[in-house]
């Protein structure tokens, strides 16, 4: 709910800051909040490499914002769900899951309802790139959360994403993003659409397999469609709603059918401190 409502809210700011300006505000404010809250030590070696990779994935996920210039929020979110679906399919050994993957592809085709007008290819390409980044985010967030204490790894990853995203926003939107009222809104947007959901997802991925977190994300297109309707007056056609339903059903079925647990390699454990919080050790 936090992510998709935030995306719809961010789209409302496009007229003032543009898509890349909104991304810059979102990532910069989220990075500053996380760094202030956790004051993490800088990771080193392989941990630093994984944190940087996670930051690049988070920056890639934000490509959904420029995609929203051409796509309704519900459509963009449905295409994004292909990322978690790919994680579920690729980690499954059941051939029948390929059938559900086909159902998801059918759903995406229905989302491109020609009666609603052709969806611009620019928006589709950006949304697909965001979906691929979302798949990488799920896997990398689990790794970073397992190997670093608290949310320090996440704080640095979002900082890396901000370093990648903020310059483009400043070039695209100029001084508009520095207006005091817009900065205040940007802080609220970063908190609700980045700090809260990313923190909760990392906490979940410390306890659950990525495919299980993926199924919990299957409700996002529904929330996105409702947020788009309420905040932006974006009404999806009946055919598009059927397509959203196909993608959700396919992703849910693939994930629920896969019961294999992610077991750490022999000898690899997650050390814990008092209170059950992971700590880094070598």
PDB file of C-alpha atoms in Angstrom:
ATOM      1  CA  UNK A   1       0.000   0.000   0.000  1.00  0.00           C
ATOM      2  CA  UNK A   2       2.820   2.370   0.878  1.00  0.00           C
ATOM      3  CA  UNK A   3       4.736   1.862  -2.376  1.00  0.00           C
ATOM      4  CA  UNK A   4       1.819   2.124  -4.773  1.00  0.00           C
ATOM      5  CA  UNK A   5       0.079   5.010  -3.032  1.00  0.00           C
ATOM      6  CA  UNK A   6       3.438   6.777  -3.026  1.00  0.00           C
ATOM      7  CA  UNK A   7       3.858   6.206  -6.772  1.00  0.00           C
ATOM      8  CA  UNK A   8       0.439   7.703  -7.477  1.00  0.00           C
ATOM      9  CA  UNK A   9       1.232  10.623  -5.179  1.00  0.00           C
ATOM     10  CA  UNK A  10       4.595  11.085  -6.895  1.00  0.00           C
ATOM     11  CA  UNK A  11       2.866  11.279 -10.260  1.00  0.00           C
ATOM     12  CA  UNK A  12       0.866  14.235  -8.958  1.00  0.00           C
ATOM     13  CA  UNK A  13       4.183  16.097  -8.591  1.00  0.00           C
ATOM     14  CA  UNK A  14       5.224  15.611 -12.220  1.00  0.00           C
ATOM     15  CA  UNK A  15       3.901  19.029 -13.240  1.00  0.00           C
ATOM     16  CA  UNK A  16       6.144  20.730 -10.669  1.00  0.00           C
ATOM     17  CA  UNK A  17       9.292  18.597 -10.645  1.00  0.00           C
ATOM     18  CA  UNK A  18       9.026  16.152 -13.549  1.00  0.00           C
ATOM     19  CA  UNK A  19       9.491  12.367 -13.190  1.00  0.00           C
ATOM     20  CA  UNK A  20      13.254  12.502 -12.675  1.00  0.00           C
ATOM     21  CA  UNK A  21      12.900  15.344 -10.204  1.00  0.00           C
ATOM     22  CA  UNK A  22      10.443  13.249  -8.188  1.00  0.00           C
ATOM     23  CA  UNK A  23      12.919  10.344  -8.235  1.00  0.00           C
ATOM     24  CA  UNK A  24      15.678  12.676  -7.000  1.00  0.00           C
ATOM     25  CA  UNK A  25      13.510  13.985  -4.150  1.00  0.00           C
ATOM     26  CA  UNK A  26      12.387  10.488  -3.182  1.00  0.00           C
ATOM     27  CA  UNK A  27      15.847   8.887  -3.133  1.00  0.00           C
ATOM     28  CA  UNK A  28      17.717  11.815  -1.578  1.00  0.00           C
ATOM     29  CA  UNK A  29      15.257  12.215   1.283  1.00  0.00           C
ATOM     30  CA  UNK A  30      15.090   8.443   1.869  1.00  0.00           C
ATOM     31  CA  UNK A  31      18.898   8.181   1.979  1.00  0.00           C
ATOM     32  CA  UNK A  32      19.246  11.059   4.443  1.00  0.00           C
ATOM     33  CA  UNK A  33      16.514   9.650   6.712  1.00  0.00           C
ATOM     34  CA  UNK A  34      18.028   6.152   6.756  1.00  0.00           C
ATOM     35  CA  UNK A  35      21.571   7.430   7.352  1.00  0.00           C
ATOM     36  CA  UNK A  36      20.378   9.681  10.190  1.00  0.00           C
ATOM     37  CA  UNK A  37      18.381   6.897  11.825  1.00  0.00           C
ATOM     38  CA  UNK A  38      20.979   4.129  11.617  1.00  0.00           C
ATOM     39  CA  UNK A  39      24.363   5.905  11.258  1.00  0.00           C
ATOM     40  CA  UNK A  40      25.852   2.765   9.724  1.00  0.00           C
ATOM     41  CA  UNK A  41      29.503   1.921   9.318  1.00  0.00           C
ATOM     42  CA  UNK A  42      30.660   1.770   5.712  1.00  0.00           C
ATOM     43  CA  UNK A  43      30.668  -1.851   4.489  1.00  0.00           C
ATOM     44  CA  UNK A  44      33.860  -3.275   3.085  1.00  0.00           C
ATOM     45  CA  UNK A  45      35.016  -5.815   0.549  1.00  0.00           C
ATOM     46  CA  UNK A  46      32.381  -8.142  -0.833  1.00  0.00           C
ATOM     47  CA  UNK A  47      29.701  -6.623   1.394  1.00  0.00           C
ATOM     48  CA  UNK A  48      30.331  -3.240  -0.223  1.00  0.00           C
ATOM     49  CA  UNK A  49      29.994  -4.788  -3.686  1.00  0.00           C
ATOM     50  CA  UNK A  50      26.605  -6.288  -2.818  1.00  0.00           C
ATOM     51  CA  UNK A  51      25.430  -3.015  -1.255  1.00  0.00           C
ATOM     52  CA  UNK A  52      26.390  -1.124  -4.438  1.00  0.00           C
ATOM     53  CA  UNK A  53      24.592  -3.730  -6.565  1.00  0.00           C
ATOM     54  CA  UNK A  54      21.484  -3.360  -4.392  1.00  0.00           C
ATOM     55  CA  UNK A  55      21.712   0.414  -4.768  1.00  0.00           C
ATOM     56  CA  UNK A  56      21.852   0.056  -8.550  1.00  0.00           C
ATOM     57  CA  UNK A  57      18.780  -2.211  -8.418  1.00  0.00           C
ATOM     58  CA  UNK A  58      16.883   0.343  -6.311  1.00  0.00           C
ATOM     59  CA  UNK A  59      17.809   3.081  -8.778  1.00  0.00           C
ATOM     60  CA  UNK A  60      16.571   0.848 -11.615  1.00  0.00           C
ATOM     61  CA  UNK A  61      13.273   0.218  -9.834  1.00  0.00           C
ATOM     62  CA  UNK A  62      12.698   3.975  -9.882  1.00  0.00           C
ATOM     63  CA  UNK A  63      12.503   3.874 -13.682  1.00  0.00           C
ATOM     64  CA  UNK A  64       8.829   3.218 -13.057  1.00  0.00           C
ATOM     65  CA  UNK A  65       8.435   6.953 -12.361  1.00  0.00           C
ATOM     66  CA  UNK A  66       9.382   8.141 -15.868  1.00  0.00           C
ATOM     67  CA  UNK A  67       7.292   5.207 -17.148  1.00  0.00           C
ATOM     68  CA  UNK A  68       4.282   6.779 -15.406  1.00  0.00           C
ATOM     69  CA  UNK A  69       4.512   9.704 -17.823  1.00  0.00           C
ATOM     70  CA  UNK A  70       3.049   7.334 -20.433  1.00  0.00           C
ATOM     71  CA  UNK A  71       1.322   4.610 -18.408  1.00  0.00           C
ATOM     72  CA  UNK A  72      -1.465   4.508 -15.799  1.00  0.00           C
ATOM     73  CA  UNK A  73      -0.227   3.562 -12.329  1.00  0.00           C
ATOM     74  CA  UNK A  74      -2.158   0.268 -12.381  1.00  0.00           C
ATOM     75  CA  UNK A  75      -0.665  -0.776 -15.727  1.00  0.00           C
ATOM     76  CA  UNK A  76       2.903   0.120 -14.719  1.00  0.00           C
ATOM     77  CA  UNK A  77       2.539  -1.802 -11.451  1.00  0.00           C
ATOM     78  CA  UNK A  78       1.213  -4.865 -13.298  1.00  0.00           C
ATOM     79  CA  UNK A  79       4.249  -4.896 -15.598  1.00  0.00           C
ATOM     80  CA  UNK A  80       6.528  -4.416 -12.576  1.00  0.00           C
ATOM     81  CA  UNK A  81       5.070  -7.578 -11.039  1.00  0.00           C
ATOM     82  CA  UNK A  82       6.726  -9.576 -13.825  1.00  0.00           C
ATOM     83  CA  UNK A  83       9.995  -9.143 -11.891  1.00  0.00           C
ATOM     84  CA  UNK A  84       8.870 -11.010  -8.748  1.00  0.00           C
ATOM     85  CA  UNK A  85       7.076 -13.523 -10.992  1.00  0.00           C
ATOM     86  CA  UNK A  86      10.360 -14.231 -12.801  1.00  0.00           C
ATOM     87  CA  UNK A  87      12.038 -14.869  -9.430  1.00  0.00           C
ATOM     88  CA  UNK A  88       9.320 -17.353  -8.512  1.00  0.00           C
ATOM     89  CA  UNK A  89       9.450 -19.154 -11.883  1.00  0.00           C
ATOM     90  CA  UNK A  90      13.246 -19.313 -12.076  1.00  0.00           C
ATOM     91  CA  UNK A  91      13.531 -20.742  -8.566  1.00  0.00           C
ATOM     92  CA  UNK A  92      10.900 -23.401  -9.245  1.00  0.00           C
ATOM     93  CA  UNK A  93      11.556 -26.817 -10.775  1.00  0.00           C
ATOM     94  CA  UNK A  94       7.936 -27.452 -11.752  1.00  0.00           C
ATOM     95  CA  UNK A  95       7.201 -27.447 -15.484  1.00  0.00           C
ATOM     96  CA  UNK A  96       3.569 -26.567 -14.788  1.00  0.00           C
ATOM     97  CA  UNK A  97       4.718 -23.177 -13.542  1.00  0.00           C
ATOM     98  CA  UNK A  98       5.559 -22.299 -17.131  1.00  0.00           C
ATOM     99  CA  UNK A  99       1.825 -22.480 -17.817  1.00  0.00           C
ATOM    100  CA  UNK A 100       1.203 -19.839 -15.177  1.00  0.00           C
ATOM    101  CA  UNK A 101       3.996 -17.760 -16.660  1.00  0.00           C
ATOM    102  CA  UNK A 102       2.042 -17.937 -19.935  1.00  0.00           C
ATOM    103  CA  UNK A 103      -1.058 -16.742 -18.081  1.00  0.00           C
ATOM    104  CA  UNK A 104       0.955 -13.769 -16.832  1.00  0.00           C
ATOM    105  CA  UNK A 105       2.077 -12.955 -20.375  1.00  0.00           C
ATOM    106  CA  UNK A 106      -1.568 -13.142 -21.474  1.00  0.00           C
ATOM    107  CA  UNK A 107      -2.407 -10.741 -18.657  1.00  0.00           C
ATOM    108  CA  UNK A 108       0.177  -8.228 -19.861  1.00  0.00           C
ATOM    109  CA  UNK A 109      -1.241  -8.475 -23.388  1.00  0.00           C
ATOM    110  CA  UNK A 110      -4.724  -7.788 -22.024  1.00  0.00           C
ATOM    111  CA  UNK A 111      -3.387  -4.808 -20.070  1.00  0.00           C
ATOM    112  CA  UNK A 112      -2.360  -3.407 -23.442  1.00  0.00           C
ATOM    113  CA  UNK A 113      -6.060  -3.108 -24.324  1.00  0.00           C
ATOM    114  CA  UNK A 114      -6.167  -1.494 -27.763  1.00  0.00           C
ATOM    115  CA  UNK A 115      -9.627  -0.062 -27.082  1.00  0.00           C
ATOM    116  CA  UNK A 116      -8.020   2.153 -24.425  1.00  0.00           C
ATOM    117  CA  UNK A 117      -5.453   3.399 -26.905  1.00  0.00           C
ATOM    118  CA  UNK A 118      -2.015   2.020 -27.663  1.00  0.00           C
ATOM    119  CA  UNK A 119       0.421   2.091 -24.768  1.00  0.00           C
ATOM    120  CA  UNK A 120       3.549   4.057 -25.756  1.00  0.00           C
ATOM    121  CA  UNK A 121       6.604   1.870 -26.184  1.00  0.00           C
ATOM    122  CA  UNK A 122       8.700   4.238 -24.081  1.00  0.00           C
ATOM    123  CA  UNK A 123       6.554   3.565 -21.030  1.00  0.00           C
ATOM    124  CA  UNK A 124       6.592  -0.194 -21.638  1.00  0.00           C
ATOM    125  CA  UNK A 125      10.380  -0.332 -21.967  1.00  0.00           C
ATOM    126  CA  UNK A 126      10.891   1.661 -18.768  1.00  0.00           C
ATOM    127  CA  UNK A 127       8.366  -0.464 -16.865  1.00  0.00           C
ATOM    128  CA  UNK A 128      10.028  -3.703 -18.021  1.00  0.00           C
ATOM    129  CA  UNK A 129      13.441  -2.346 -16.968  1.00  0.00           C
ATOM    130  CA  UNK A 130      11.931  -1.505 -13.588  1.00  0.00           C
ATOM    131  CA  UNK A 131      10.549  -5.070 -13.352  1.00  0.00           C
ATOM    132  CA  UNK A 132      13.985  -6.559 -14.036  1.00  0.00           C
ATOM    133  CA  UNK A 133      15.463  -4.289 -11.353  1.00  0.00           C
ATOM    134  CA  UNK A 134      12.735  -5.385  -8.951  1.00  0.00           C
ATOM    135  CA  UNK A 135      13.722  -9.032  -9.443  1.00  0.00           C
ATOM    136  CA  UNK A 136      17.355  -8.183  -8.705  1.00  0.00           C
ATOM    137  CA  UNK A 137      16.263  -6.114  -5.698  1.00  0.00           C
ATOM    138  CA  UNK A 138      14.465  -9.074  -4.124  1.00  0.00           C
ATOM    139  CA  UNK A 139      17.519 -11.320  -4.356  1.00  0.00           C
ATOM    140  CA  UNK A 140      20.096  -8.684  -3.402  1.00  0.00           C
ATOM    141  CA  UNK A 141      18.048  -7.289  -0.520  1.00  0.00           C
ATOM    142  CA  UNK A 142      17.919 -10.762   1.007  1.00  0.00           C
ATOM    143  CA  UNK A 143      21.689 -11.111   0.673  1.00  0.00           C
ATOM    144  CA  UNK A 144      22.489  -7.676   2.084  1.00  0.00           C
ATOM    145  CA  UNK A 145      19.993  -8.099   4.917  1.00  0.00           C
ATOM    146  CA  UNK A 146      21.539 -11.442   5.840  1.00  0.00           C
ATOM    147  CA  UNK A 147      25.135 -10.245   5.839  1.00  0.00           C
ATOM    148  CA  UNK A 148      24.828  -6.819   7.473  1.00  0.00           C
ATOM    149  CA  UNK A 149      23.547  -5.740  10.862  1.00  0.00           C
ATOM    150  CA  UNK A 150      20.298  -3.845  11.233  1.00  0.00           C
ATOM    151  CA  UNK A 151      19.374  -1.678   8.273  1.00  0.00           C
ATOM    152  CA  UNK A 152      22.854  -0.238   7.722  1.00  0.00           C
ATOM    153  CA  UNK A 153      23.267  -2.062   4.415  1.00  0.00           C
ATOM    154  CA  UNK A 154      19.930  -0.739   3.213  1.00  0.00           C
ATOM    155  CA  UNK A 155      20.868   2.815   4.232  1.00  0.00           C
ATOM    156  CA  UNK A 156      24.043   2.697   2.148  1.00  0.00           C
ATOM    157  CA  UNK A 157      22.256   0.999  -0.765  1.00  0.00           C
ATOM    158  CA  UNK A 158      19.638   3.761  -0.914  1.00  0.00           C
ATOM    159  CA  UNK A 159      22.497   6.286  -0.726  1.00  0.00           C
ATOM    160  CA  UNK A 160      24.098   4.635  -3.767  1.00  0.00           C
ATOM    161  CA  UNK A 161      20.730   4.812  -5.546  1.00  0.00           C
ATOM    162  CA  UNK A 162      20.506   8.510  -4.671  1.00  0.00           C
ATOM    163  CA  UNK A 163      24.002   9.146  -6.046  1.00  0.00           C
ATOM    164  CA  UNK A 164      22.858   7.552  -9.306  1.00  0.00           C
ATOM    165  CA  UNK A 165      19.455   9.222  -9.467  1.00  0.00           C
ATOM    166  CA  UNK A 166      19.830  12.726  -8.047  1.00  0.00           C
ATOM    167  CA  UNK A 167      22.126  14.181 -10.772  1.00  0.00           C
ATOM    168  CA  UNK A 168      19.652  13.205 -13.493  1.00  0.00           C
ATOM    169  CA  UNK A 169      16.844  14.834 -11.526  1.00  0.00           C
ATOM    170  CA  UNK A 170      18.784  18.061 -11.055  1.00  0.00           C
ATOM    171  CA  UNK A 171      19.705  18.214 -14.738  1.00  0.00           C
ATOM    172  CA  UNK A 172      16.131  17.508 -15.802  1.00  0.00           C
ATOM    173  CA  UNK A 173      14.258  19.688 -13.295  1.00  0.00           C
ATOM    174  CA  UNK A 174      16.829  22.272 -12.259  1.00  0.00           C
ATOM    175  CA  UNK A 175      16.058  24.502  -9.288  1.00  0.00           C
ATOM    176  CA  UNK A 176      12.428  23.341  -9.164  1.00  0.00           C
ATOM    177  CA  UNK A 177      13.306  20.447  -6.858  1.00  0.00           C
ATOM    178  CA  UNK A 178      14.953  22.864  -4.394  1.00  0.00           C
ATOM    179  CA  UNK A 179      11.777  24.835  -3.686  1.00  0.00           C
ATOM    180  CA  UNK A 180      11.089  24.631   0.097  1.00  0.00           C
ATOM    181  CA  UNK A 181       7.504  23.412  -0.254  1.00  0.00           C
ATOM    182  CA  UNK A 182       8.532  20.760  -2.764  1.00  0.00           C
ATOM    183  CA  UNK A 183      11.417  19.646  -0.539  1.00  0.00           C
ATOM    184  CA  UNK A 184       8.974  19.114   2.334  1.00  0.00           C
ATOM    185  CA  UNK A 185       6.705  17.021   0.126  1.00  0.00           C
ATOM    186  CA  UNK A 186       9.749  15.112  -1.116  1.00  0.00           C
ATOM    187  CA  UNK A 187      10.696  14.158   2.445  1.00  0.00           C
ATOM    188  CA  UNK A 188       7.188  12.832   3.071  1.00  0.00           C
ATOM    189  CA  UNK A 189       7.293  10.940  -0.237  1.00  0.00           C
ATOM    190  CA  UNK A 190      10.694   9.425   0.548  1.00  0.00           C
ATOM    191  CA  UNK A 191       9.488   8.307   3.966  1.00  0.00           C
ATOM    192  CA  UNK A 192       6.216   6.734   2.842  1.00  0.00           C
ATOM    193  CA  UNK A 193       7.273   5.255  -0.497  1.00  0.00           C
ATOM    194  CA  UNK A 194      10.893   4.253   0.201  1.00  0.00           C
ATOM    195  CA  UNK A 195      12.028   4.216   3.834  1.00  0.00           C
ATOM    196  CA  UNK A 196       9.001   2.354   5.211  1.00  0.00           C
ATOM    197  CA  UNK A 197       8.495  -0.248   2.435  1.00  0.00           C
ATOM    198  CA  UNK A 198      12.202  -0.961   1.853  1.00  0.00           C
ATOM    199  CA  UNK A 199      12.761  -1.435   5.595  1.00  0.00           C
ATOM    200  CA  UNK A 200       9.783  -3.749   5.935  1.00  0.00           C
ATOM    201  CA  UNK A 201      10.784  -5.758   2.859  1.00  0.00           C
ATOM    202  CA  UNK A 202      14.322  -6.271   4.135  1.00  0.00           C
ATOM    203  CA  UNK A 203      12.932  -7.394   7.494  1.00  0.00           C
ATOM    204  CA  UNK A 204      10.613  -9.815   5.684  1.00  0.00           C
ATOM    205  CA  UNK A 205      13.391 -11.173   3.462  1.00  0.00           C
ATOM    206  CA  UNK A 206      15.430 -12.036   6.572  1.00  0.00           C
ATOM    207  CA  UNK A 207      12.639 -14.399   7.572  1.00  0.00           C
ATOM    208  CA  UNK A 208      11.056 -15.539   4.302  1.00  0.00           C
ATOM    209  CA  UNK A 209      12.222 -16.888   0.955  1.00  0.00           C
ATOM    210  CA  UNK A 210      12.148 -14.326  -1.891  1.00  0.00           C
ATOM    211  CA  UNK A 211       9.365 -16.272  -3.620  1.00  0.00           C
ATOM    212  CA  UNK A 212       7.139 -15.864  -0.558  1.00  0.00           C
ATOM    213  CA  UNK A 213       7.767 -12.125  -0.427  1.00  0.00           C
ATOM    214  CA  UNK A 214       6.982 -12.099  -4.151  1.00  0.00           C
ATOM    215  CA  UNK A 215       3.500 -13.507  -3.573  1.00  0.00           C
ATOM    216  CA  UNK A 216       2.840 -10.878  -0.922  1.00  0.00           C
ATOM    217  CA  UNK A 217       3.666  -8.253  -3.548  1.00  0.00           C
ATOM    218  CA  UNK A 218       1.021  -9.657  -5.892  1.00  0.00           C
ATOM    219  CA  UNK A 219      -1.572  -7.347  -4.401  1.00  0.00           C
ATOM    220  CA  UNK A 220       0.331  -4.253  -5.496  1.00  0.00           C
ATOM    221  CA  UNK A 221      -1.389  -3.869  -8.905  1.00  0.00           C
ATOM    222  CA  UNK A 222      -4.780  -3.827  -7.148  1.00  0.00           C
ATOM    223  CA  UNK A 223      -3.605  -1.114  -4.755  1.00  0.00           C
ATOM    224  CA  UNK A 224      -2.043   0.750  -7.690  1.00  0.00           C
ATOM    225  CA  UNK A 225      -5.268   0.631  -9.688  1.00  0.00           C
ATOM    226  CA  UNK A 226      -7.239   1.949  -6.702  1.00  0.00           C
ATOM    227  CA  UNK A 227      -4.669   4.663  -5.964  1.00  0.00           C
ATOM    228  CA  UNK A 228      -4.655   5.688  -9.620  1.00  0.00           C
ATOM    229  CA  UNK A 229      -8.443   5.908  -9.590  1.00  0.00           C
ATOM    230  CA  UNK A 230      -8.718   7.873  -6.338  1.00  0.00           C
ATOM    231  CA  UNK A 231      -5.730  10.223  -6.732  1.00  0.00           C
ATOM    232  CA  UNK A 232      -5.402  10.542 -10.510  1.00  0.00           C
ATOM    233  CA  UNK A 233      -8.833   9.634 -11.948  1.00  0.00           C
ATOM    234  CA  UNK A 234      -7.166   6.827 -13.948  1.00  0.00           C
ATOM    235  CA  UNK A 235      -9.865   4.299 -14.793  1.00  0.00           C
ATOM    236  CA  UNK A 236      -8.747   0.967 -16.281  1.00  0.00           C
ATOM    237  CA  UNK A 237     -10.948  -0.722 -18.873  1.00  0.00           C
ATOM    238  CA  UNK A 238     -12.626  -4.079 -18.069  1.00  0.00           C
ATOM    239  CA  UNK A 239     -10.109  -5.822 -20.338  1.00  0.00           C
ATOM    240  CA  UNK A 240      -7.206  -4.215 -18.514  1.00  0.00           C
ATOM    241  CA  UNK A 241      -8.685  -5.238 -15.160  1.00  0.00           C
ATOM    242  CA  UNK A 242      -8.902  -8.848 -16.408  1.00  0.00           C
ATOM    243  CA  UNK A 243      -5.249  -8.584 -17.424  1.00  0.00           C
ATOM    244  CA  UNK A 244      -4.292  -7.338 -13.951  1.00  0.00           C
ATOM    245  CA  UNK A 245      -6.193 -10.298 -12.504  1.00  0.00           C
ATOM    246  CA  UNK A 246      -4.345 -12.771 -14.761  1.00  0.00           C
ATOM    247  CA  UNK A 247      -0.940 -11.491 -13.659  1.00  0.00           C
ATOM    248  CA  UNK A 248      -1.918 -11.602  -9.980  1.00  0.00           C
ATOM    249  CA  UNK A 249      -3.341 -15.136 -10.263  1.00  0.00           C
ATOM    250  CA  UNK A 250      -0.282 -16.398 -12.142  1.00  0.00           C
ATOM    251  CA  UNK A 251       2.209 -14.906  -9.693  1.00  0.00           C
ATOM    252  CA  UNK A 252       0.230 -16.169  -6.697  1.00  0.00           C
ATOM    253  CA  UNK A 253      -0.110 -19.685  -8.110  1.00  0.00           C
ATOM    254  CA  UNK A 254       3.570 -20.014  -9.034  1.00  0.00           C
ATOM    255  CA  UNK A 255       4.698 -18.848  -5.626  1.00  0.00           C
ATOM    256  CA  UNK A 256       2.277 -20.937  -3.581  1.00  0.00           C
ATOM    257  CA  UNK A 257       3.113 -24.068  -5.582  1.00  0.00           C
ATOM    258  CA  UNK A 258       6.779 -23.751  -4.762  1.00  0.00           C
ATOM    259  CA  UNK A 259       7.283 -25.115  -1.247  1.00  0.00           C
ATOM    260  CA  UNK A 260      11.048 -25.465  -1.308  1.00  0.00           C
ATOM    261  CA  UNK A 261      12.762 -23.592   1.475  1.00  0.00           C
ATOM    262  CA  UNK A 262      15.883 -21.546   0.993  1.00  0.00           C
ATOM    263  CA  UNK A 263      18.386 -23.369   3.188  1.00  0.00           C
ATOM    264  CA  UNK A 264      21.833 -21.793   3.726  1.00  0.00           C
ATOM    265  CA  UNK A 265      24.778 -23.850   2.476  1.00  0.00           C
ATOM    266  CA  UNK A 266      26.243 -26.271   5.003  1.00  0.00           C
ATOM    267  CA  UNK A 267      28.234 -24.433   7.615  1.00  0.00           C
ATOM    268  CA  UNK A 268      26.734 -21.027   6.757  1.00  0.00           C
ATOM    269  CA  UNK A 269      24.597 -19.505   9.464  1.00  0.00           C
ATOM    270  CA  UNK A 270      23.188 -16.122  10.321  1.00  0.00           C
ATOM    271  CA  UNK A 271      24.757 -15.053  13.628  1.00  0.00           C
ATOM    272  CA  UNK A 272      22.385 -13.239  15.951  1.00  0.00           C
ATOM    273  CA  UNK A 273      22.704 -10.791  18.773  1.00  0.00           C
ATOM    274  CA  UNK A 274      20.368 -10.455  21.699  1.00  0.00           C
ATOM    275  CA  UNK A 275      16.842  -9.740  20.568  1.00  0.00           C
ATOM    276  CA  UNK A 276      17.250 -11.828  17.443  1.00  0.00           C
ATOM    277  CA  UNK A 277      18.925  -9.148  15.349  1.00  0.00           C
ATOM    278  CA  UNK A 278      21.476 -10.407  12.817  1.00  0.00           C
ATOM    279  CA  UNK A 279      25.062  -9.325  13.221  1.00  0.00           C
ATOM    280  CA  UNK A 280      27.877  -9.459  10.743  1.00  0.00           C
ATOM    281  CA  UNK A 281      30.671 -11.924  11.395  1.00  0.00           C
ATOM    282  CA  UNK A 282      33.457 -13.580   9.465  1.00  0.00           C
TER     283      UNK A 282
END
